[in-house]
Each structure stands twice: as structure tokens, then as C-alpha cells.
Short mmCIF file of C-alpha atoms in Angstrom, two decimals:
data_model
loop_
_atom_site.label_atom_id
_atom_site.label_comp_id
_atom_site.label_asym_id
_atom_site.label_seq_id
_atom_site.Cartn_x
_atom_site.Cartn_y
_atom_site.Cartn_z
CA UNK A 1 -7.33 0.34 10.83
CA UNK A 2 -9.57 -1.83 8.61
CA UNK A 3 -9.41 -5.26 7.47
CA UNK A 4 -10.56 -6.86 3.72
CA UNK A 5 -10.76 -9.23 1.33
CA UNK A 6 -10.11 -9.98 -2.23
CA UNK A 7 -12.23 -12.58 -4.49
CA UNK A 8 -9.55 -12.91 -7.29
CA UNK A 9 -10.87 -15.59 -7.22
CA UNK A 10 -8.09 -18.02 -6.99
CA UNK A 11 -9.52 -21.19 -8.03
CA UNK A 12 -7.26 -23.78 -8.74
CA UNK A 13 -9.57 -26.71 -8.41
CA UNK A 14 -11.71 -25.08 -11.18
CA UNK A 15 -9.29 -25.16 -13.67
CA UNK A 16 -8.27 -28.74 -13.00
CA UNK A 17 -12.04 -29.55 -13.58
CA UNK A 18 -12.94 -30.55 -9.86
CA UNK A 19 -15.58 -27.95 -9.26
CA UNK A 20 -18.31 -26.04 -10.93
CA UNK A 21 -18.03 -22.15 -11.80
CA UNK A 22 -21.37 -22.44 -9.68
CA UNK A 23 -19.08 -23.77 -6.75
CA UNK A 24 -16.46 -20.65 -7.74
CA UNK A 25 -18.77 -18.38 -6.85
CA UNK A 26 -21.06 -19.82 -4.31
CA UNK A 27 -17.87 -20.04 -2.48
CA UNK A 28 -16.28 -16.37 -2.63
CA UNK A 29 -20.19 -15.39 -1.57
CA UNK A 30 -19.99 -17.75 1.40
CA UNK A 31 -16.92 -15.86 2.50
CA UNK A 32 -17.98 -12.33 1.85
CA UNK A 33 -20.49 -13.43 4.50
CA UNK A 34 -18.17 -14.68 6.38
CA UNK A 35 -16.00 -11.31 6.37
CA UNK A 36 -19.12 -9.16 6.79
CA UNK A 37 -20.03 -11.62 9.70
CA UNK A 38 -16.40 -10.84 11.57
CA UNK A 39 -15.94 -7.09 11.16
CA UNK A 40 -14.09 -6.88 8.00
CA UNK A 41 -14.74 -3.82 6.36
CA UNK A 42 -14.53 -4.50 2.54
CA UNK A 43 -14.73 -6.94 -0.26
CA UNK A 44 -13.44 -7.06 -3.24
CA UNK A 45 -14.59 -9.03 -6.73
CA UNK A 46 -12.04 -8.51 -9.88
CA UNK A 47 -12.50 -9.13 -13.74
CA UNK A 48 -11.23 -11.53 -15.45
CA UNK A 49 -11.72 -13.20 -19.13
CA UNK A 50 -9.04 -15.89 -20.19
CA UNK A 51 -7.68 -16.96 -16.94
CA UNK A 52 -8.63 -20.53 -16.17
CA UNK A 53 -7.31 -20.08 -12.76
CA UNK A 54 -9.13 -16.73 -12.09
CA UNK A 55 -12.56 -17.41 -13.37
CA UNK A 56 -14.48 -14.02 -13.10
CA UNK A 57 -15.95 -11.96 -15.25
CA UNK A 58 -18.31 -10.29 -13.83
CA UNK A 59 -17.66 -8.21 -10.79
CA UNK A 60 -21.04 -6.44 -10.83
CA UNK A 61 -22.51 -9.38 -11.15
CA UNK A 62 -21.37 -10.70 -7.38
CA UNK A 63 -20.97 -7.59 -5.88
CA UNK A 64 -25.16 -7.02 -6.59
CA UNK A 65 -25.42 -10.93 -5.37
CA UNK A 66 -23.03 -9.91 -2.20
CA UNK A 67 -24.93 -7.13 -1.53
CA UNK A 68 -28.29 -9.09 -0.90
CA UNK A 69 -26.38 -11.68 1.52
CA UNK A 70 -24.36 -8.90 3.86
CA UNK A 71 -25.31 -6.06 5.65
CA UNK A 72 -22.05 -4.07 6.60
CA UNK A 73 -19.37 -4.74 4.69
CA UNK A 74 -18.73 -2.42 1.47
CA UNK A 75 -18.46 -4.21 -1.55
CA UNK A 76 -15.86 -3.03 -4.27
CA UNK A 77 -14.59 -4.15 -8.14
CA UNK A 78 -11.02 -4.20 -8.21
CA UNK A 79 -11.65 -3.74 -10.80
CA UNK A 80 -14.02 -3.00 -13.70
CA UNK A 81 -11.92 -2.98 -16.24
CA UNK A 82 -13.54 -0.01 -18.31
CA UNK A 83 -12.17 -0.67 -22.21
CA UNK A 84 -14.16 -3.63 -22.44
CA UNK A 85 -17.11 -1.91 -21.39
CA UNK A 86 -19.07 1.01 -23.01
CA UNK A 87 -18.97 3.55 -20.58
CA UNK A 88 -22.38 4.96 -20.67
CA UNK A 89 -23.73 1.79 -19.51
CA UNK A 90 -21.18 0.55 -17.28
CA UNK A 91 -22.03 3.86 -15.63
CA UNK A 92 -25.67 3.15 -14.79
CA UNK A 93 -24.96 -0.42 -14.22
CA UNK A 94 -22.28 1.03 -11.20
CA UNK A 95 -24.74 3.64 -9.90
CA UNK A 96 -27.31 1.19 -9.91
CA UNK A 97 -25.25 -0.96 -7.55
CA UNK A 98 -24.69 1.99 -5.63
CA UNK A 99 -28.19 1.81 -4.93
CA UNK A 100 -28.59 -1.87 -4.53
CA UNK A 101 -26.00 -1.70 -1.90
CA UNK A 102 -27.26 1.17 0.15
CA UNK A 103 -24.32 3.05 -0.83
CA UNK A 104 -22.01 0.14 0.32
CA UNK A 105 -20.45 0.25 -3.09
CA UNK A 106 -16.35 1.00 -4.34
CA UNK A 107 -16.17 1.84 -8.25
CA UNK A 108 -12.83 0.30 -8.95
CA UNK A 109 -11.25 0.98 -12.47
CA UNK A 110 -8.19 -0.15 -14.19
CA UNK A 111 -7.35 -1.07 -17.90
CA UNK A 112 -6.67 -4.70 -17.80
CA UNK A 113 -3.36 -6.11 -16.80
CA UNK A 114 -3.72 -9.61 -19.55
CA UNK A 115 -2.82 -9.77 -23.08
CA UNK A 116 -5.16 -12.17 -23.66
CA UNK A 117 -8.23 -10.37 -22.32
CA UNK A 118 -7.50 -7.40 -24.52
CA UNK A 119 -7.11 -9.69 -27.74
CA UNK A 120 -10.12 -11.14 -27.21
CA UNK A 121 -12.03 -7.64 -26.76
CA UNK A 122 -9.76 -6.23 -29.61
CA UNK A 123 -8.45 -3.70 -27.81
CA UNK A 124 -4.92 -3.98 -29.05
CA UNK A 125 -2.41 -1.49 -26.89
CA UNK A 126 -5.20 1.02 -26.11
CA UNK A 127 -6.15 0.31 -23.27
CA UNK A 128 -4.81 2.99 -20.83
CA UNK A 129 -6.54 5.39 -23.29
CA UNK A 130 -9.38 4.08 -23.34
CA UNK A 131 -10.19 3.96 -19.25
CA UNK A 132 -9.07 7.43 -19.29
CA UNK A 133 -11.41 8.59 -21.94
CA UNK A 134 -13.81 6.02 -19.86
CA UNK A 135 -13.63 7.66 -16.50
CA UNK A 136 -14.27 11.12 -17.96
CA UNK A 137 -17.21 9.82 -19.44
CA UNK A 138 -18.84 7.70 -15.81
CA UNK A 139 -18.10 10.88 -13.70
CA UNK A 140 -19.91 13.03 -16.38
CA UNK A 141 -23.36 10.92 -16.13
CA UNK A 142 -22.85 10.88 -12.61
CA UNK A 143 -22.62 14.16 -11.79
CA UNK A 144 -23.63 16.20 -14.60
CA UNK A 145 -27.43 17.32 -16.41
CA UNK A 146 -28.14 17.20 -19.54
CA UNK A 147 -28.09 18.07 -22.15
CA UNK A 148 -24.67 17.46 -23.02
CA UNK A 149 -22.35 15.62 -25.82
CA UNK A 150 -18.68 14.56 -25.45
CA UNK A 151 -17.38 13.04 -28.59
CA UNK A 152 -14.34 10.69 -27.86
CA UNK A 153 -11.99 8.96 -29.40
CA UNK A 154 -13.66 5.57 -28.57
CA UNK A 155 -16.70 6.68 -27.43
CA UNK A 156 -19.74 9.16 -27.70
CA UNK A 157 -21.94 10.54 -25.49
CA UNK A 158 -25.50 12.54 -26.33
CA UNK A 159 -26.84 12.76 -22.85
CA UNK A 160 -30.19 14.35 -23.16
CA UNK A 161 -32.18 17.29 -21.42
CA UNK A 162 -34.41 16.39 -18.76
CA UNK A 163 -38.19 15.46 -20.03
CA UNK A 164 -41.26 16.00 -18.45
CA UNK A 165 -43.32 13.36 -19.83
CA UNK A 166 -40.28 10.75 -19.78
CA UNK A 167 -39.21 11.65 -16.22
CA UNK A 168 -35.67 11.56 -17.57
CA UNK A 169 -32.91 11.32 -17.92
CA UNK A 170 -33.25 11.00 -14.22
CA UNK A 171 -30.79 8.39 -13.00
CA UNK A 172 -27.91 9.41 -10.40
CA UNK A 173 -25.88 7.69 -7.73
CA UNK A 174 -26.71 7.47 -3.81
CA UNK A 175 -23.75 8.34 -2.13
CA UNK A 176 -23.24 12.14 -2.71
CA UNK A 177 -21.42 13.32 -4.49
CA UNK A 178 -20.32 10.25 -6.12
CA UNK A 179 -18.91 6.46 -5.27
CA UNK A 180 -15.19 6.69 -4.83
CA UNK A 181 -13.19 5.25 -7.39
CA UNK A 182 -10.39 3.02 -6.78
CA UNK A 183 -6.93 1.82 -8.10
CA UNK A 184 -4.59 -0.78 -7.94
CA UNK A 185 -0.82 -0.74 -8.59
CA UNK A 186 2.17 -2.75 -9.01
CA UNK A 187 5.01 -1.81 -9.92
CA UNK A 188 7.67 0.64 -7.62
CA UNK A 189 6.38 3.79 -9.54
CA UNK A 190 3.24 3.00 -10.59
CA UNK A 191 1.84 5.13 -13.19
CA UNK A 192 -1.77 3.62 -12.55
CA UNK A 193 -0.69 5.27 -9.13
CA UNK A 194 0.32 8.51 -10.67
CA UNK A 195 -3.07 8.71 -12.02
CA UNK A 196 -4.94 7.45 -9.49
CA UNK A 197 -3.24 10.31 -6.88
CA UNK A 198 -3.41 13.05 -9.51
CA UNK A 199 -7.66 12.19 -9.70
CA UNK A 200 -8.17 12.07 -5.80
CA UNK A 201 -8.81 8.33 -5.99
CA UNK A 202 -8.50 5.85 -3.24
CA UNK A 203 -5.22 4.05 -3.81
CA UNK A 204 -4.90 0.12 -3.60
CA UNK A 205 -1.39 -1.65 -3.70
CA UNK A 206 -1.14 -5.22 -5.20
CA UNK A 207 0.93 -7.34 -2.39
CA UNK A 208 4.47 -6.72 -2.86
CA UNK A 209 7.73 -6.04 -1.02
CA UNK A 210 7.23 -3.39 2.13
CA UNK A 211 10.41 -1.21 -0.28
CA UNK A 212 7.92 -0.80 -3.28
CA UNK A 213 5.09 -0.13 -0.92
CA UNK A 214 7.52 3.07 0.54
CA UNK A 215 7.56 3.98 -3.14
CA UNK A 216 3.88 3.32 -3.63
CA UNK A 217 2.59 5.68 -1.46
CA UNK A 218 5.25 8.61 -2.40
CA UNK A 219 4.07 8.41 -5.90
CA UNK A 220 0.57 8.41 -5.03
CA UNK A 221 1.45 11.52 -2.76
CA UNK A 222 3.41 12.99 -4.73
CA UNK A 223 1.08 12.73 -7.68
CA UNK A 224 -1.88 13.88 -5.38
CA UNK A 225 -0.61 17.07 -4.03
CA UNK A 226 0.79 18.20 -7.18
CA UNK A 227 -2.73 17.60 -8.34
CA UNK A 228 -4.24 19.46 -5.72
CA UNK A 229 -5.95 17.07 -3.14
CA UNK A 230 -4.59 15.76 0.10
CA UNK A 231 -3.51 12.42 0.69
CA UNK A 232 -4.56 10.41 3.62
CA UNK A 233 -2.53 7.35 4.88
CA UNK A 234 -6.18 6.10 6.11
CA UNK A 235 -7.49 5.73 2.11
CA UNK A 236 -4.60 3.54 1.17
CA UNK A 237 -5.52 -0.04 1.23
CA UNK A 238 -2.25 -2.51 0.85
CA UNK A 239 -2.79 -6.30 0.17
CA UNK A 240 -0.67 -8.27 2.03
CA UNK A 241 -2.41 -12.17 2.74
CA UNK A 242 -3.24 -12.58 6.40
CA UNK A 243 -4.09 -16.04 7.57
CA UNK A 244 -5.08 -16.50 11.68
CA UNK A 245 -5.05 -19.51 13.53
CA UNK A 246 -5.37 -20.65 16.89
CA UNK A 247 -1.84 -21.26 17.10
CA UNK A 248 1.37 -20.68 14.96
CA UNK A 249 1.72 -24.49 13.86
CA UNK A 250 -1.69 -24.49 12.68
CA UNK A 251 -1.71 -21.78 10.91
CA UNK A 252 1.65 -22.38 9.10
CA UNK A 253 0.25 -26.01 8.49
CA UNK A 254 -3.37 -24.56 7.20
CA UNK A 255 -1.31 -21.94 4.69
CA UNK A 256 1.58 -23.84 3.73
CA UNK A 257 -0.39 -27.44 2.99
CA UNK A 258 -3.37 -25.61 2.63
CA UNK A 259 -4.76 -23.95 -0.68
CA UNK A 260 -3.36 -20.40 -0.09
CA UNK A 261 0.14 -22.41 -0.09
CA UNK A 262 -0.71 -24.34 -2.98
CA UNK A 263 -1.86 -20.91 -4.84
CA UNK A 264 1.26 -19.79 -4.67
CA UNK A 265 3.33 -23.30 -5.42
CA UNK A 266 1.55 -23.34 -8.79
CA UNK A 267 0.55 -20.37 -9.88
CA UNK A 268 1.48 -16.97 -8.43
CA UNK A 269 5.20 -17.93 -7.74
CA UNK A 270 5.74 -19.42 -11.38
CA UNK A 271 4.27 -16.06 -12.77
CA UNK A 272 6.42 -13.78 -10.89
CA UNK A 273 9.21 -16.02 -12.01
CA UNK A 274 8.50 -15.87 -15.24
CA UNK A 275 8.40 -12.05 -15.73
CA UNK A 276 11.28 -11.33 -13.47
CA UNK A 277 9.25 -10.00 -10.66
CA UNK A 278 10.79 -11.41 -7.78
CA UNK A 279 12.19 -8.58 -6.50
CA UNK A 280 9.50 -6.69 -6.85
CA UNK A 281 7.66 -9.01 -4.73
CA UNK A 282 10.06 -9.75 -1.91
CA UNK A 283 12.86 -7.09 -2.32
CA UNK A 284 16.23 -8.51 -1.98
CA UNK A 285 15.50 -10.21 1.52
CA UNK A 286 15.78 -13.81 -0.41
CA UNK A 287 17.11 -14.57 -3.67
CA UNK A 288 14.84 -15.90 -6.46
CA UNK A 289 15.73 -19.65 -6.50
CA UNK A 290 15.60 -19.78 -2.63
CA UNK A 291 12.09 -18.43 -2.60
CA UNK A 292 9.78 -20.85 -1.35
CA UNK A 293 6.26 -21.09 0.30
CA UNK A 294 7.96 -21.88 3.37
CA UNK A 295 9.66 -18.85 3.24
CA UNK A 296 6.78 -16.24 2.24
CA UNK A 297 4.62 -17.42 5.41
CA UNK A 298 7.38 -17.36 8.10
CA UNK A 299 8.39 -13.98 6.61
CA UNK A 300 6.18 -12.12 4.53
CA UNK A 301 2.88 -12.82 4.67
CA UNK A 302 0.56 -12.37 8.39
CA UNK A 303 0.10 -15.58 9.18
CA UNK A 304 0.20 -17.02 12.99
CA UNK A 305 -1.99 -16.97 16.21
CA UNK A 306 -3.62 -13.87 16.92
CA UNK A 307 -0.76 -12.62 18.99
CA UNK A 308 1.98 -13.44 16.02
CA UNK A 309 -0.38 -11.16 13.32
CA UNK A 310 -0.88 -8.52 15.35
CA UNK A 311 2.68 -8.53 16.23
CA UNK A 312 3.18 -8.62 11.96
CA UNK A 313 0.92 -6.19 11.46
CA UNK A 314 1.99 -3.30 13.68
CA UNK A 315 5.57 -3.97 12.13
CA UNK A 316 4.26 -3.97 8.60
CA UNK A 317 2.73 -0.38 9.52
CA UNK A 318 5.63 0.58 11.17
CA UNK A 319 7.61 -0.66 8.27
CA UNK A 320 5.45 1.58 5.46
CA UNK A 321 4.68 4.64 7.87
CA UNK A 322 0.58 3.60 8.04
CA UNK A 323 -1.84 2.36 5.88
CA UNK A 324 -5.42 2.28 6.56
CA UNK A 325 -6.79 -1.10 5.02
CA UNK A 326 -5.63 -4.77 5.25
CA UNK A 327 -6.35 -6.63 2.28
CA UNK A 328 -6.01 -10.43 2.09
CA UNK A 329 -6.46 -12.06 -1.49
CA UNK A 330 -8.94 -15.24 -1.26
CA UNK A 331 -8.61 -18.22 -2.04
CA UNK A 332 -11.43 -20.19 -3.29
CA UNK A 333 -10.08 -23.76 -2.79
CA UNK A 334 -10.51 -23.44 0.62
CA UNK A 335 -14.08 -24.68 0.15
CA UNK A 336 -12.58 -28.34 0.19
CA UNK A 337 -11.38 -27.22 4.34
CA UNK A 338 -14.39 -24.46 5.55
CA UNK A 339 -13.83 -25.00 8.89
CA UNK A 340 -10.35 -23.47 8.60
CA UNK A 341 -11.47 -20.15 6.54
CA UNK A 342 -13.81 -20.23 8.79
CA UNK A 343 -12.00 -19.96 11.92
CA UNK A 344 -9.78 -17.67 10.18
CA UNK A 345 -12.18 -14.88 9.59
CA UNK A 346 -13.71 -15.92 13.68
CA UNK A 347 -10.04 -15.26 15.22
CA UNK A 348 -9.65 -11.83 13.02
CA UNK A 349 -13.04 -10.39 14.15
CA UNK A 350 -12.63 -11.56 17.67
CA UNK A 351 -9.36 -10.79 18.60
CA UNK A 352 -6.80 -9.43 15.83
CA UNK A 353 -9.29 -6.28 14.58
CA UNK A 354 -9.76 -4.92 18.15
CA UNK A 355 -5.94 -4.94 19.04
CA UNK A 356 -5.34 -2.91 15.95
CA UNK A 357 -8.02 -0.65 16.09
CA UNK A 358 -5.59 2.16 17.01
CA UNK A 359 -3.28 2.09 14.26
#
């Protein structure tokens, strides 16, 4: 079993104007060192436009700054969200990472979950389209010579013949055949899941209840073998926050008074709220107006001394019949308390990733 981490980022105190975006992201590079530091295995960097609260637009852009501050630790976009990109060069710009990573590199795709971002790209209610037509386009410069054309319904592609005196087209990935892609879904029955099984991705599920994670992986499954490639519990990466501390107090007192507590106070918790996603989130185990902070890290998140999350965690796999990656989201206010992330990431490495090794 494998441990990450997941640079929404969540950045409250940059969207009440008490930091910098240059303290955003010096931050979320601090802990990818961190992670790489303690044994975690992956890192994550999403894409987002209009969110105040989850200022990042450019995944590529920290993943290449990542990759020149760690040595171990495989660096992913979760995702690159492919309609607002043209394809062709969001394709070189990923296999160029590839390189710049030494192959440490995790081509996440989806279509963009935000209204907002896809009115301000113009992209109206096209967006699913438009990563598939996307994908078929990145995996043909990767893997295929020219010349070739594939004329799309948002995009075209006139991929040349190799030339002798240009040297080109020339440009390919490292890892062989191809960076994996990756996908993330939500919802019981995901249909980003669906697809995601039925191309032999590497499935990613967004932290909700341990029910829709059951359902998670049979769809991906199910979608897989119909498709014909064989799942593996040990490519399925679940989010599910994990917070370690020296002892349960403190690390109920460091999550629930701490940022990651806050996070959730005033912004996740409203926003599942407010689309009806409760149950989706926590199943039926509480009902919406008793959900609290409180509640979520005494019973749903991994938070506790090392003995409490590796107690969590073998029930958790128990629970969804294996998964092969941990994935904590990140949350950037913790810059105002370093010494706590810091221990956090110490205590994982040290003592919670070797007693779970076997799972």
C-alpha cells in the first residue's frame, strides 16, 4: 500500500487576502518535499480557473517546479483538464514533463467539474466531448509516426512525416509505452469511471462515503473487463484525508482547530450542502444537519496517533475490499502551523507506512 497527496490547493487564507499566490504555491512545493522526504509515493496538483479558494491553474506548471525539488515521489495532474487546452500542445507540454521528471510523471485528465471555468473558456456543455476527442488525439502523438491527420470535431491534427534535415517530428515520451493516464470520480456510478475502466486508466476516487467507494470500484471493474483489460485493486487510489499526530488529542485538536477543520467549516461542507451531496459523502451514518467537523474526524476521516490510523486504515481496506493508494487532500493554510504538517508527514513515513506495507 501507498500513501499521497493532493495540492487542491485549499487556500482559504488566499482568498481572504492574507497571503500571496506566491505563498499558495511556495507552500504546496514545501510539502511535496515534505511527502517525497517521508515515503509518500505521489503528488498531486489540480486545475483550477474561478475558484478563489482553489487558486491553481496550472498543474504543469508545479508539477515541472516539483519535479526539480524531489527525487522519488511521482508527480501527477488531477487533473489537466483537456477542453481548455489544445491537445496537440498539451501533449508535448505532458511528454515533456515526462522527461523533466525522469518518468516520475501521472497524465491525469478530466473535463472540468465548474460552470464557471467552462464559461470563461466558452466551452458551453461540451466538455465531456471534447476530452474524449482530446485523449484520442495525446495518445496519437504519443505513440504514433507520422504522417498522419485526424480531423475532429474541435480539433485537427496534421502530424507530419519524419524529416531528415529537420530531425522531426521527433518528440516522444520516456516511460514506454506511454505515461498512464488517470481519473477521478464522484458520484456512486461514475461515468468518468465508466470511461476511465473501459480505457485501462488508473482510477482515482474523490473522498466520499466507504458505500459509493463499493460502487466505485464495481463500475470501474465492470467497465474494465467488459472493455477488455484487467483491473487491479493495487491501481485504485481513494482519497480519504489522513492527519497523524503524536497522540489522539493532538491530532483531533491540530484537524478540528486547525486549517483542514476550518476547510471543511467553510467551504467543503457548505458545498456539499448546497448540492445535496451529503449522502454521497457520508452515507446515511449521520444525518445532514448533524454533520459536523467534529463528527467527520472522530469517524470518517484517518486522523489519530499512529496506532489509531493504522487501526482506520486497515478497516477502511477491509471496509472497500483493498485499494492500493492513500490520498490525503492538502491544505495550504497550514503554512500559518508548519511544525504540525510537518510532524504529520514525519509520523506517516516513520511509523504508519511500514505497518501497512502489507495491505
Amino acid at each position: 500500500m501507498k500513501f499521497g497527496i493532493f495540492n487542491i490547493p485549499y487556500a482559504l487564507d488566499y482568498a481572504d487576502g492574507k497571503k500571496s499566490l506566491q505563498d499558495v504555491i511556495e507552500w504546496d512545493l514545501q510539502v511535496t518535499e515534505m511527502a517525497d522526504r517521508h515515503g509518500v509515493a505521489e503528488a498531486y496538483f489540480a486545475e483550477h480557473y474561478t475558484l478563489g479558494r482553489e487558486a491553481s491553474p496550472a498543474p504543469d506548471v508545479m508539477i515541472a517546479a516539483a519535479s526539480q525539488r524531489t527525487s522519488q515521489i511521482t508527480l501527477g495532474a488531477a487533473a489537466h483538464l483537456l477542453p481548455y487546452h489544445n491537445p496537440i500542445a498539451l501533449a508535448h507540454r505532458m511528454l515533456f514533463l515526462d522527461h523533466m521528471t525522469g518518468g516520475r510523471y501521472i497524465a491525469g485528465a478530466a473535463p472540468g467539474a465548474y460552470p464557471s471555468d467552462a464559461q470563461l473558456f466558452g466551452t458551453g456543455k461540451n466538455n465531456p466531448e471534447m476530452m474524449i476527442e482530446a485523449l484520442d488525439i495525446i495518445e496519437a502523438i504519443w505513440s504514433k509516426p507520422g504522417p498522419f491527420t485526424i480531423a475532429g470535431k474541435y480539433w485537427t491534427v496534421d502530424m507530419p512525416a519524419y524529416d531528415e534535415d529537420l530531425h522531426g517530428p521527433h518528440l516522444k515520451p520516456l516511460q514506454d509505452p506511454a505515461p498512464r493516464f488517470a481519473m477521478t470520480g464522484m458520484q456512486a456510478t461514475s461515468p468518468t469511471l465508466t470511461l476511465c475502466g473501459s480505457r485501462g486508466y488508473i482510477p482515482i476516487s474523490q473522498e466520499v462515503s466507504t458505500a459509493a467507494l463499493v460502487q466505485h470500484w464495481e463500475t470501474y471493474a465492470q467497465a474494465a473487463t467488459e472493455n477488455g483489460h484487467t483491473p487491479q485493486r493495487q491501481e485504485w487510489r481513494v482519497v480519504r484525508d489522513y492527519f497523524v499526530a503524536d497522540t489522539d488529542a493532538e491530532a483531533f485538536d491540530r484537524v478540528v482547530n486547525g486549517p483542514m477543520g476550518d476547510t471543511w467549516r467553510r467551504h467543503l461542507l457548505p458545498t456539499f450542502q448546497e448540492l445535496n451531496l451529503i449522502d454521497l459523502l457520508v452515507g446515511d451514518a449521520v444525518s445532514p444537519e448533524d454533520l459536523t467537523v467534529e463528527w467527520m474526524a472522530e469517524n470518517f476521516w484517518l486522523v489519530g496517533s499512529p496506532a489509531t490510523v493504522i487501526d482506520k486504515i486497515r478497516a477502511l481496506q477491509q471496509e472497500t475490499g483493498g485499494f492500493g493508494t492513500l490520498i490525503s487532500f492538502g491544505y495550504n493554510d497550514y503554512s500559518s502551523r508548519p511544525e504540525d504538517y510537518r510532524r504529520n508527514f514525519e509520523l506517516l513515513g516513520s511509523e504508519v507506512i511500514p505497518a501497512v506495507a502489507d495491505l
